[in-house]
XYZ file of N, CA and C in Angstrom:
714
model
N 0.750 -0.891 0.240
C 0.192 -0.155 0.240
C 0.614 1.140 -0.149
N 0.304 2.249 -0.443
C 0.910 3.654 -0.390
C 1.147 3.573 0.764
N 2.536 4.494 1.084
C 2.678 4.225 2.908
C 2.144 5.846 3.046
N 2.010 7.137 1.995
C 1.574 8.312 1.941
C -0.089 8.287 2.809
N -0.789 7.772 1.948
C -2.472 7.620 2.231
C -3.281 6.783 2.139
N -1.847 5.037 2.170
C -2.625 3.957 2.330
C -3.527 3.150 1.457
N -3.318 4.039 0.443
C -4.542 3.197 -0.710
C -3.132 2.025 -1.273
N -4.286 0.875 -1.323
C -3.655 -0.393 -1.117
C -3.211 -0.577 -3.014
N -2.392 -0.800 -3.488
C -1.516 -0.769 -5.248
C -1.599 -2.818 -5.345
N -1.828 -3.706 -4.283
C -2.250 -5.025 -4.986
C -2.336 -5.656 -3.357
N -3.230 -6.808 -3.387
C -3.304 -7.185 -2.346
C -2.974 -9.348 -2.993
N -2.914 -9.960 -1.975
C -3.102 -11.461 -2.705
C -4.429 -12.200 -1.994
N -4.552 -13.188 -3.003
C -6.349 -14.144 -2.476
C -6.091 -14.445 -1.263
N -5.186 -14.420 -0.708
C -5.098 -15.203 0.894
C -6.002 -13.757 2.022
N -5.737 -12.925 1.405
C -5.820 -11.950 1.897
C -7.864 -11.297 2.030
N -8.053 -11.550 0.544
C -9.353 -11.673 0.278
C -10.172 -12.853 1.199
N -9.600 -14.045 0.717
C -10.093 -14.927 1.432
C -10.659 -14.305 2.929
N -9.551 -13.801 3.587
C -9.704 -13.771 4.955
C -10.548 -12.802 5.696
N -10.687 -11.588 4.790
C -11.357 -10.452 5.243
C -12.360 -10.551 4.905
N -13.148 -11.235 3.144
C -14.404 -11.422 2.279
C -14.039 -10.153 1.806
N -13.332 -8.802 1.615
C -13.687 -8.020 0.498
C -12.933 -8.623 -0.911
N -13.263 -8.174 -2.237
C -13.077 -8.733 -3.494
C -12.137 -7.780 -3.501
N -11.206 -7.662 -5.005
C -9.753 -6.862 -5.373
C -10.633 -5.474 -5.502
N -11.452 -5.564 -6.384
C -11.973 -4.246 -6.594
C -11.931 -3.374 -5.726
N -12.734 -4.170 -4.370
C -13.121 -3.241 -3.127
C -12.210 -3.256 -2.538
N -11.138 -3.483 -2.549
C -9.710 -3.377 -2.120
C -8.418 -2.371 -2.931
N -8.034 -2.926 -3.824
C -7.429 -2.265 -4.563
C -7.927 -0.458 -4.830
N -6.953 0.142 -4.664
C -7.458 1.717 -5.235
C -8.378 2.260 -4.200
N -8.074 1.932 -3.073
C -9.434 2.251 -1.870
C -8.359 1.793 -0.582
N -8.366 2.632 0.743
C -7.565 2.507 1.875
C -8.396 1.677 2.445
N -7.597 1.287 3.635
C -8.608 0.042 4.394
C -9.145 0.768 5.444
N -9.258 2.349 5.859
C -9.642 2.461 6.441
C -11.301 3.407 5.291
N -11.534 3.081 4.198
C -12.233 3.518 3.531
C -13.414 2.542 3.407
N -12.890 1.328 3.718
C -13.044 -0.126 2.901
C -13.627 -0.797 4.591
N -13.120 -0.065 5.548
C -13.523 -0.281 7.095
C -13.054 -1.177 7.578
N -11.790 -1.859 7.042
C -11.086 -2.644 7.529
C -10.081 -2.518 8.693
N -9.475 -1.398 9.012
C -9.113 -1.106 9.527
C -9.284 0.102 9.930
N -9.496 0.905 11.114
C -9.205 2.105 11.906
C -8.533 3.147 11.347
N -8.165 4.431 11.361
C -7.182 5.417 10.720
C -6.138 5.362 11.857
N -6.844 5.052 12.974
C -5.753 4.957 14.313
C -4.641 4.205 14.217
N -5.673 2.672 13.571
C -4.609 1.537 13.767
C -3.877 1.600 12.491
N -4.312 2.274 11.277
C -3.044 2.876 10.291
C -2.051 3.413 10.668
N -2.539 4.920 10.947
C -1.334 5.827 11.629
C -0.640 4.655 12.579
N -0.784 4.077 13.687
C 0.492 3.507 14.357
C 1.113 2.360 13.314
N 0.689 1.860 12.519
C 1.824 1.103 11.726
C 2.478 1.876 10.759
N 1.979 3.141 10.434
C 3.127 3.693 9.507
C 4.320 4.598 10.556
N 3.262 5.246 11.702
C 4.712 5.438 12.126
C 5.919 4.412 13.036
N 5.130 2.924 13.063
C 6.203 2.372 13.373
C 7.355 1.634 12.596
N 6.500 1.912 10.970
C 7.418 1.307 9.732
C 8.480 2.594 9.852
N 7.705 3.970 9.926
C 9.197 5.191 9.602
C 10.026 5.251 10.759
N 9.695 4.850 11.809
C 10.210 4.854 13.158
C 11.618 3.982 12.939
N 11.488 2.934 12.533
C 12.184 1.574 12.155
C 12.366 0.743 10.874
N 11.929 2.135 10.130
C 12.296 1.371 8.789
C 11.719 0.146 8.429
N 11.421 -0.658 9.459
C 10.608 -1.797 8.780
C 9.754 -2.389 10.076
N 8.926 -3.812 9.980
C 7.535 -3.412 10.784
C 7.904 -5.074 11.327
N 7.957 -5.624 12.387
C 8.294 -6.959 12.763
C 7.251 -7.109 13.650
N 6.321 -8.266 13.926
C 5.513 -8.582 14.524
C 4.552 -7.998 15.615
N 3.893 -6.859 14.464
C 3.270 -5.224 14.733
C 1.699 -6.258 15.034
N 1.043 -6.153 16.062
C -0.247 -6.608 16.121
C -1.464 -5.701 16.046
N -2.079 -6.200 15.180
C -3.226 -4.785 14.584
C -4.473 -5.811 14.537
N -6.040 -5.194 14.606
C -7.481 -5.357 14.928
C -7.717 -5.498 13.222
N -8.484 -6.151 12.844
C -8.940 -6.150 11.624
C -10.336 -6.571 11.628
N -10.843 -5.382 10.533
C -12.504 -5.815 10.913
C -12.860 -6.368 9.121
N -13.261 -7.873 9.367
C -13.790 -8.202 7.901
C -15.061 -7.230 7.206
N -15.585 -8.176 5.691
C -16.611 -7.492 5.416
C -17.711 -7.642 6.307
N -17.887 -8.959 7.050
C -19.211 -8.827 7.384
C -19.517 -8.880 8.689
N -17.956 -7.905 9.260
C -17.948 -7.778 10.768
C -17.251 -8.546 11.783
N -16.343 -9.366 11.191
C -15.741 -9.866 12.325
C -14.505 -9.392 12.725
N -13.925 -9.574 13.867
C -12.842 -9.058 14.264
C -11.542 -10.046 14.201
N -10.560 -9.415 13.260
C -9.523 -10.741 13.705
C -8.404 -10.125 14.148
N -7.695 -10.806 14.495
C -6.492 -10.099 15.351
C -5.212 -10.761 14.039
N -4.472 -9.758 14.358
C -3.133 -9.714 12.764
C -2.172 -9.728 13.584
N -0.676 -10.196 13.014
C 0.782 -9.831 13.171
C 1.131 -9.370 12.097
N 1.929 -8.334 11.940
C 2.039 -7.674 10.786
C 3.501 -7.583 10.659
N 3.954 -7.980 9.582
C 5.481 -7.757 9.250
C 5.308 -7.122 8.119
N 6.477 -6.209 8.038
C 6.921 -5.594 6.611
C 7.936 -4.696 6.802
N 8.187 -4.376 5.089
C 8.973 -3.226 5.137
C 8.779 -2.168 4.118
N 9.464 -0.533 4.363
C 9.162 0.239 2.570
C 9.951 -0.018 2.268
N 9.129 -0.158 0.978
C 9.747 -0.376 -0.860
C 9.514 0.975 -1.415
N 9.814 0.781 -2.664
C 9.689 1.917 -3.803
C 8.783 1.471 -4.973
N 8.082 1.312 -4.954
C 6.937 1.088 -6.189
C 6.948 2.049 -6.816
N 7.665 2.517 -8.474
C 7.107 3.407 -9.877
C 7.476 4.483 -8.984
N 8.401 4.579 -8.247
C 8.844 6.295 -7.548
C 7.706 6.673 -6.692
N 6.962 5.578 -6.088
C 6.242 5.639 -5.099
C 6.601 5.091 -3.603
N 6.847 5.738 -2.635
C 6.850 4.980 -1.117
C 6.034 4.115 -0.645
N 6.097 2.963 -0.594
C 5.247 2.033 -0.290
C 5.286 1.431 1.280
N 4.920 0.501 1.273
C 4.397 -0.379 2.282
C 4.174 -1.784 1.922
N 5.390 -2.725 2.195
C 4.922 -4.307 1.641
C 5.034 -4.898 3.048
N 3.583 -5.875 3.332
C 3.633 -6.618 4.609
C 2.909 -7.611 4.498
N 3.059 -8.223 5.470
C 2.671 -9.840 5.432
C 2.058 -9.872 6.626
N 0.786 -10.315 6.855
C -0.044 -10.262 7.863
C -0.410 -11.887 8.190
N -0.251 -12.223 9.491
C -0.400 -13.451 10.234
C -1.840 -13.618 10.744
N -2.862 -14.158 10.442
C -3.867 -14.227 11.472
C -3.801 -15.132 12.727
N -3.622 -14.467 13.792
C -3.438 -14.515 14.880
C -4.899 -14.465 15.973
N -6.595 -14.413 15.346
C -7.198 -14.578 15.618
C -7.980 -15.900 16.540
N -7.377 -16.768 16.505
C -7.480 -18.046 17.129
C -6.643 -18.062 18.651
N -4.821 -17.644 18.677
C -4.156 -17.367 19.417
C -4.410 -16.399 20.358
N -5.485 -15.126 19.781
C -5.600 -13.996 21.224
C -6.892 -14.681 21.322
N -7.840 -15.625 21.123
C -8.910 -16.273 21.688
C -8.675 -17.229 22.683
N -7.715 -17.668 22.251
C -7.166 -19.259 23.260
C -6.608 -18.622 24.495
N -5.687 -17.244 24.412
C -5.156 -16.495 25.521
C -6.164 -15.841 26.443
N -7.072 -15.392 25.749
C -8.274 -14.888 26.755
C -8.753 -15.680 27.330
N -9.339 -16.558 26.702
C -9.755 -17.830 27.462
C -9.033 -18.336 28.749
N -7.520 -18.336 28.752
C -7.340 -18.965 29.817
C -6.884 -17.836 30.711
N -6.742 -16.537 30.032
C -6.421 -15.660 31.121
C -8.381 -15.352 31.896
N -9.197 -15.622 31.588
C -10.583 -16.043 32.211
C -10.673 -16.953 33.491
N -9.966 -17.818 32.535
C -9.897 -19.243 33.380
C -9.363 -19.166 34.851
N -7.874 -18.616 34.251
C -6.789 -17.933 35.736
C -7.636 -17.118 36.461
N -8.591 -16.225 36.091
C -8.984 -15.019 37.042
C -10.232 -15.689 37.704
N -11.181 -16.651 37.005
C -11.916 -17.297 38.017
C -11.344 -18.585 38.882
N -10.276 -19.169 38.497
C -9.828 -20.016 39.442
C -9.028 -18.590 40.712
N -8.358 -18.032 40.379
C -7.890 -17.110 41.553
C -9.009 -16.742 42.448
N -9.868 -16.269 41.868
C -11.045 -15.586 43.055
C -11.777 -16.868 43.861
N -11.763 -18.001 43.138
C -12.358 -19.338 43.985
C -11.118 -19.712 45.197
N -9.791 -19.602 44.568
C -8.829 -19.767 45.988
C -8.542 -19.026 46.812
N -9.056 -17.429 46.266
C -9.099 -16.734 47.422
C -10.161 -16.610 48.317
N -11.405 -17.150 47.612
C -12.505 -16.724 48.271
C -12.781 -18.193 49.236
N -11.977 -19.127 49.190
C -12.216 -20.454 49.781
C -11.353 -20.232 51.674
N -11.810 -20.711 52.604
C -10.963 -20.630 53.619
C -9.830 -21.703 53.819
N -9.396 -22.531 53.393
C -8.834 -24.016 52.858
C -7.106 -23.488 51.777
N -6.318 -23.948 51.831
C -4.969 -23.283 51.245
C -4.818 -24.405 50.389
N -4.530 -24.007 49.256
C -4.178 -25.446 48.048
C -2.861 -24.890 47.643
N -1.925 -25.803 47.825
C -0.473 -25.973 47.118
C -0.315 -27.196 46.383
N 1.082 -26.903 45.836
C 1.537 -27.871 44.511
C 2.796 -27.730 44.688
N 3.580 -28.934 44.663
C 5.079 -28.932 44.375
C 5.735 -30.166 43.407
N 6.554 -30.012 42.871
C 7.428 -30.907 41.734
C 8.082 -32.008 43.198
N 8.423 -32.918 42.510
C 8.228 -34.124 43.195
C 9.257 -34.568 44.432
N 10.491 -33.039 44.134
C 11.328 -32.808 44.617
C 11.082 -32.018 46.360
N 9.409 -31.618 45.977
C 9.211 -30.821 46.986
C 9.419 -29.588 46.915
N 9.982 -28.885 45.960
C 9.818 -27.171 45.613
C 8.418 -27.017 45.252
N 8.237 -26.144 46.280
C 6.608 -25.711 45.871
C 6.560 -24.589 44.216
N 5.625 -25.071 43.767
C 5.296 -24.551 42.475
C 4.528 -23.449 42.440
N 2.800 -23.611 43.780
C 2.146 -22.689 43.545
C 1.342 -22.993 45.014
N 1.513 -21.915 45.832
C 0.671 -21.518 47.024
C -0.405 -20.782 46.790
N -1.601 -21.128 47.214
C -2.435 -20.213 47.238
C -2.760 -19.136 48.289
N -3.352 -17.638 47.859
C -3.162 -16.494 48.951
C -3.419 -16.900 50.763
N -4.137 -18.268 50.862
C -4.604 -18.791 52.304
C -3.648 -18.732 52.946
N -2.426 -19.612 52.278
C -1.077 -19.600 52.733
C -0.400 -18.980 53.870
N -0.546 -17.780 53.096
C 0.171 -16.488 53.763
C -0.536 -16.066 55.347
N -2.245 -16.414 54.900
C -2.771 -16.037 56.379
C -2.585 -17.133 57.717
N -2.612 -18.156 57.006
C -2.534 -19.645 57.903
C -1.218 -19.447 58.605
N -0.322 -19.245 57.744
C 1.367 -19.311 58.626
C 1.962 -18.145 59.003
N 0.937 -17.322 58.793
C 1.607 -15.761 58.867
C 2.855 -15.356 57.978
N 3.006 -15.701 57.181
C 4.310 -15.550 56.789
C 4.248 -14.968 54.929
N 4.792 -14.473 54.327
C 4.379 -13.999 52.563
C 4.712 -14.558 51.849
N 3.841 -15.486 51.096
C 4.368 -16.138 49.834
C 5.581 -16.721 49.500
N 5.685 -15.358 48.924
C 7.372 -15.361 48.552
C 8.940 -16.017 49.503
N 8.294 -15.674 50.839
C 9.753 -16.451 51.881
C 9.036 -17.821 51.578
N 7.601 -18.413 51.411
C 7.759 -19.684 51.499
C 7.933 -20.346 50.259
N 7.779 -19.687 49.464
C 8.155 -20.408 47.665
C 9.459 -20.599 47.977
N 10.154 -19.795 48.051
C 11.935 -19.786 48.162
C 12.066 -21.045 49.084
N 11.609 -21.032 50.194
C 12.457 -22.505 50.849
C 11.257 -23.599 51.142
N 11.536 -24.776 49.823
C 10.694 -26.089 50.298
C 10.787 -26.784 51.921
N 11.346 -26.484 52.522
C 11.374 -26.801 53.993
C 10.979 -25.926 55.155
N 10.350 -24.757 54.381
C 9.540 -23.714 55.463
C 8.500 -24.730 56.202
N 7.950 -25.486 55.809
C 6.790 -26.151 56.595
C 7.179 -27.214 57.732
N 8.079 -27.399 57.386
C 8.413 -28.600 58.619
C 9.956 -27.313 59.753
N 10.362 -26.584 59.115
C 10.896 -26.171 60.109
C 10.000 -25.094 61.130
N 8.818 -25.012 60.779
C 7.690 -23.753 60.987
C 7.102 -24.866 62.834
N 7.227 -26.325 61.905
C 6.136 -27.638 62.595
C 6.487 -27.363 64.183
N 5.734 -27.400 64.844
C 5.860 -27.935 66.218
C 6.806 -29.061 66.235
N 7.923 -28.876 67.565
C 9.084 -29.748 67.530
C 8.759 -31.423 67.857
N 7.524 -31.303 68.866
C 7.112 -32.528 69.501
C 6.041 -33.219 68.129
N 5.990 -31.966 66.766
C 4.699 -33.035 65.566
C 6.118 -33.102 64.599
N 7.355 -33.102 64.611
C 8.304 -33.271 63.257
C 8.212 -33.995 62.768
N 8.502 -35.347 63.583
C 8.827 -36.457 63.160
C 7.528 -37.148 62.532
N 6.488 -37.022 62.890
C 4.927 -37.401 62.289
C 5.098 -36.754 61.079
N 5.352 -35.176 60.876
C 5.110 -34.313 59.869
C 6.174 -35.087 58.537
N 7.381 -34.940 58.739
C 8.219 -35.638 58.437
C 7.967 -36.941 57.644
N 7.617 -37.801 58.584
C 7.202 -39.408 58.276
C 5.681 -39.381 56.717
N 5.224 -38.434 56.636
C 3.848 -38.010 56.253
C 4.388 -38.491 54.307
N 5.800 -37.474 53.983
C 6.277 -37.405 53.309
C 6.993 -38.851 52.647
N 7.666 -39.535 53.461
C 7.437 -41.090 53.255
C 6.408 -42.124 52.842
N 4.990 -41.507 53.492
C 4.082 -42.256 53.599
C 3.448 -41.949 52.314
N 3.437 -40.580 51.854
C 2.642 -39.778 50.621
C 3.599 -40.528 49.404
N 5.183 -40.869 49.217
C 5.528 -41.019 48.238
C 5.450 -43.298 47.996
N 4.841 -43.471 48.829
C 4.705 -44.786 49.503
C 3.655 -45.159 48.917
N 2.509 -44.450 49.228
C 1.083 -44.737 49.399
C 0.421 -44.103 48.472
N 0.799 -43.013 47.849
C 0.438 -41.845 46.892
C -0.056 -41.053 47.228
N -0.341 -40.861 48.762
C -1.647 -40.030 49.669
C -1.213 -40.245 51.053
N -1.823 -38.957 51.671
C -1.290 -38.865 53.005
C -2.170 -37.838 53.900
N -2.863 -38.194 55.130
C -3.311 -37.170 55.757
C -3.034 -37.073 57.147
N -2.785 -35.632 57.548
C -2.165 -35.926 58.724
C -2.688 -34.279 59.535
N -2.555 -34.311 60.519
C -2.866 -33.455 61.695
C -1.339 -32.759 62.209
N -0.943 -31.494 62.385
C 0.174 -31.239 63.061
C 0.096 -29.539 63.252
N 0.848 -29.287 64.562
C 0.938 -27.872 65.123
C 1.900 -27.379 64.158
N 2.123 -25.972 64.096
C 2.807 -24.856 63.594
C 3.230 -23.775 64.697
N 4.135 -23.188 64.531
C 4.624 -21.883 65.426
C 4.468 -20.998 64.234
N 3.636 -19.613 64.540
C 3.502 -18.709 63.484
C 5.034 -17.436 64.482
N 5.259 -16.532 63.519
C 6.409 -15.824 63.440
C 6.407 -15.121 65.292
N 5.057 -14.735 65.321
C 4.985 -14.107 66.632
C 4.955 -15.236 67.944
N 5.076 -16.304 67.672
C 4.887 -17.458 68.656
C 3.505 -18.051 69.064
N 2.335 -17.284 68.164
C 1.010 -18.718 68.402
C 0.956 -19.685 67.860
N 0.348 -20.770 67.995
C 0.314 -22.340 67.188
C -1.384 -22.380 67.094
N -0.531 -23.120 66.078
C -2.155 -23.362 64.845
C -1.963 -24.641 64.715
N -3.352 -25.246 64.514
C -3.243 -27.152 64.362
C -3.787 -26.265 62.240
N -2.894 -27.584 62.024
C -3.441 -27.549 60.598
C -3.510 -29.148 59.902
N -4.803 -29.225 59.177
C -4.907 -30.331 59.048
C -4.478 -30.151 57.199
N -3.658 -31.545 56.934
C -2.865 -31.502 55.411
C -3.347 -32.988 54.737
N -3.733 -32.488 53.878
C -4.517 -33.317 52.848
C -3.727 -33.646 51.860
N -2.554 -34.727 51.276
C -1.608 -34.298 49.965
C -2.347 -35.704 49.200
N -1.815 -35.509 47.852
C -1.848 -36.287 47.489
C -0.781 -36.509 46.161
N -0.564 -37.841 45.018
C 0.736 -37.812 44.221
C -0.317 -37.447 42.918
N -0.111 -36.540 42.449
C -0.836 -36.482 40.912
C -0.022 -37.180 39.526
N -0.257 -38.014 38.736
C -0.045 -38.582 37.521
C -0.325 -38.322 36.599
N 1.186 -38.674 35.524
C 0.705 -38.189 34.173
C -0.402 -39.410 33.439
N -0.515 -39.476 32.085
C -1.550 -39.996 31.574
C -1.008 -41.389 31.270
N -0.023 -41.488 31.673
C 0.657 -42.945 31.725
C 0.777 -43.424 33.208
N 0.425 -42.840 34.426
C 0.607 -43.539 35.380
C 1.300 -42.742 35.998
N 2.455 -41.872 35.664
C 3.958 -41.634 35.984
C 3.802 -40.298 37.050
N 4.330 -40.473 38.303
C 4.310 -39.627 39.380
C 4.885 -37.971 38.965
N 3.612 -37.063 38.658
C 4.125 -35.921 38.181
C 4.694 -34.969 38.976
N 3.914 -34.933 40.096
C 3.757 -33.773 41.041
C 2.513 -33.889 42.368
N 3.571 -33.246 43.166
C 2.674 -33.463 44.484
C 1.769 -32.290 44.508
N 0.474 -32.808 45.423
C -0.346 -31.360 45.702
C -1.471 -31.837 47.156
N -1.898 -30.592 47.555
C -2.577 -30.991 48.771
C -3.012 -29.831 49.111
N -4.131 -29.936 50.046
C -4.908 -29.118 50.500
C -5.415 -28.468 52.058
N -4.775 -27.669 52.861
C -4.114 -27.761 54.045
C -5.297 -26.655 54.559
N -5.940 -26.984 56.094
C -6.574 -26.474 56.418
C -6.468 -26.262 57.801
N -6.740 -24.960 58.639
C -6.738 -24.084 59.547
C -7.677 -24.886 60.479
N -7.201 -25.622 61.325
C -8.000 -26.140 62.088
C -8.110 -25.973 63.884
N -7.314 -24.968 64.082
C -7.189 -24.755 65.905
C -8.801 -24.749 66.107
N -9.728 -23.878 65.882
C -11.169 -23.420 66.159
C -11.230 -25.059 66.684
N -11.350 -26.023 65.807
C -11.931 -27.465 65.818
C -11.371 -27.891 67.193
N -9.857 -27.754 66.700
C -9.097 -28.741 68.035
C -9.622 -27.426 69.546
N -9.394 -27.281 69.563
C -10.027 -26.019 71.204
C -11.392 -26.471 71.482
N -11.965 -26.696 70.565
C -13.428 -27.461 70.999
C -13.559 -28.305 71.686
N -12.517 -29.596 70.828
C -12.740 -30.693 71.339
C -11.938 -31.086 72.629
N -10.992 -29.917 72.969
C -10.310 -29.827 74.092
C -11.314 -29.523 75.471
N -12.267 -28.919 74.830
C -13.043 -27.817 75.966
C -13.961 -29.058 76.288
N -14.632 -29.701 75.090
C -15.670 -30.729 75.479
C -15.130 -31.869 76.111
N -13.828 -32.286 75.759
C -13.374 -33.615 77.126
C -13.014 -32.815 77.956
N -12.872 -31.854 77.988
C -12.524 -31.209 79.719
C -13.992 -31.619 80.287
N -14.916 -30.729 79.707
C -16.084 -31.190 80.231
C -16.846 -32.405 80.563
N -16.656 -33.339 79.996
C -16.954 -34.708 80.246
C -16.258 -35.479 80.847
N -15.215 -34.770 81.059
C -14.359 -35.407 82.633
C -14.722 -35.465 83.917
N -14.826 -33.658 83.885
C -15.922 -32.793 85.380
C -16.943 -33.336 85.229
N -17.834 -34.186 84.598
C -19.068 -34.819 84.827
C -18.922 -35.773 85.615
């Protein structure tokens, strides 16, 4: 297209097929005239070409003749045709990729909302114990920043009450041996507060049945433990 006014000098059949316009509708006209792109989008493209001398993987929005929105990745460079400065471009249709990315973002946002709304914490780690994910509730339960816990795979053992360390460590052996483990133990917060934790964890397998990673659901059961203790004292007093 003519770089000065954007008039199309020629287009290939792939462009016609993707946009729904005929060659007669495009050649001799600008993209803005036929509604393929907005003037603002065209101006961004020209500015990119003039600033760098060429265009590499420049994202643009296009509108087909029937009104569908397409996302394109444009590359090209300035050339001279019959003495006229022109822009020779190649556009890759990335509409499906953009749609998949948007769907993934929506899915991740919904998952984040759920994880931040529930009281139980969710975690996952590789088979060596290195954490891959900790839900935000973990920070509340342990009284520590997520970044601190992510950086130290052994933090949960280190903050476990000394009387419960042995069974907490043994749960890892049971997990790898049986594929799952459940235990209750106490942790000590930075301010010295003691909390009871219920940890249910399992080994996740790939499609071939090979261990892939470990994951778990962790709950603060401190209030339940206090209620059980109070009930026990009442029953003994009766």
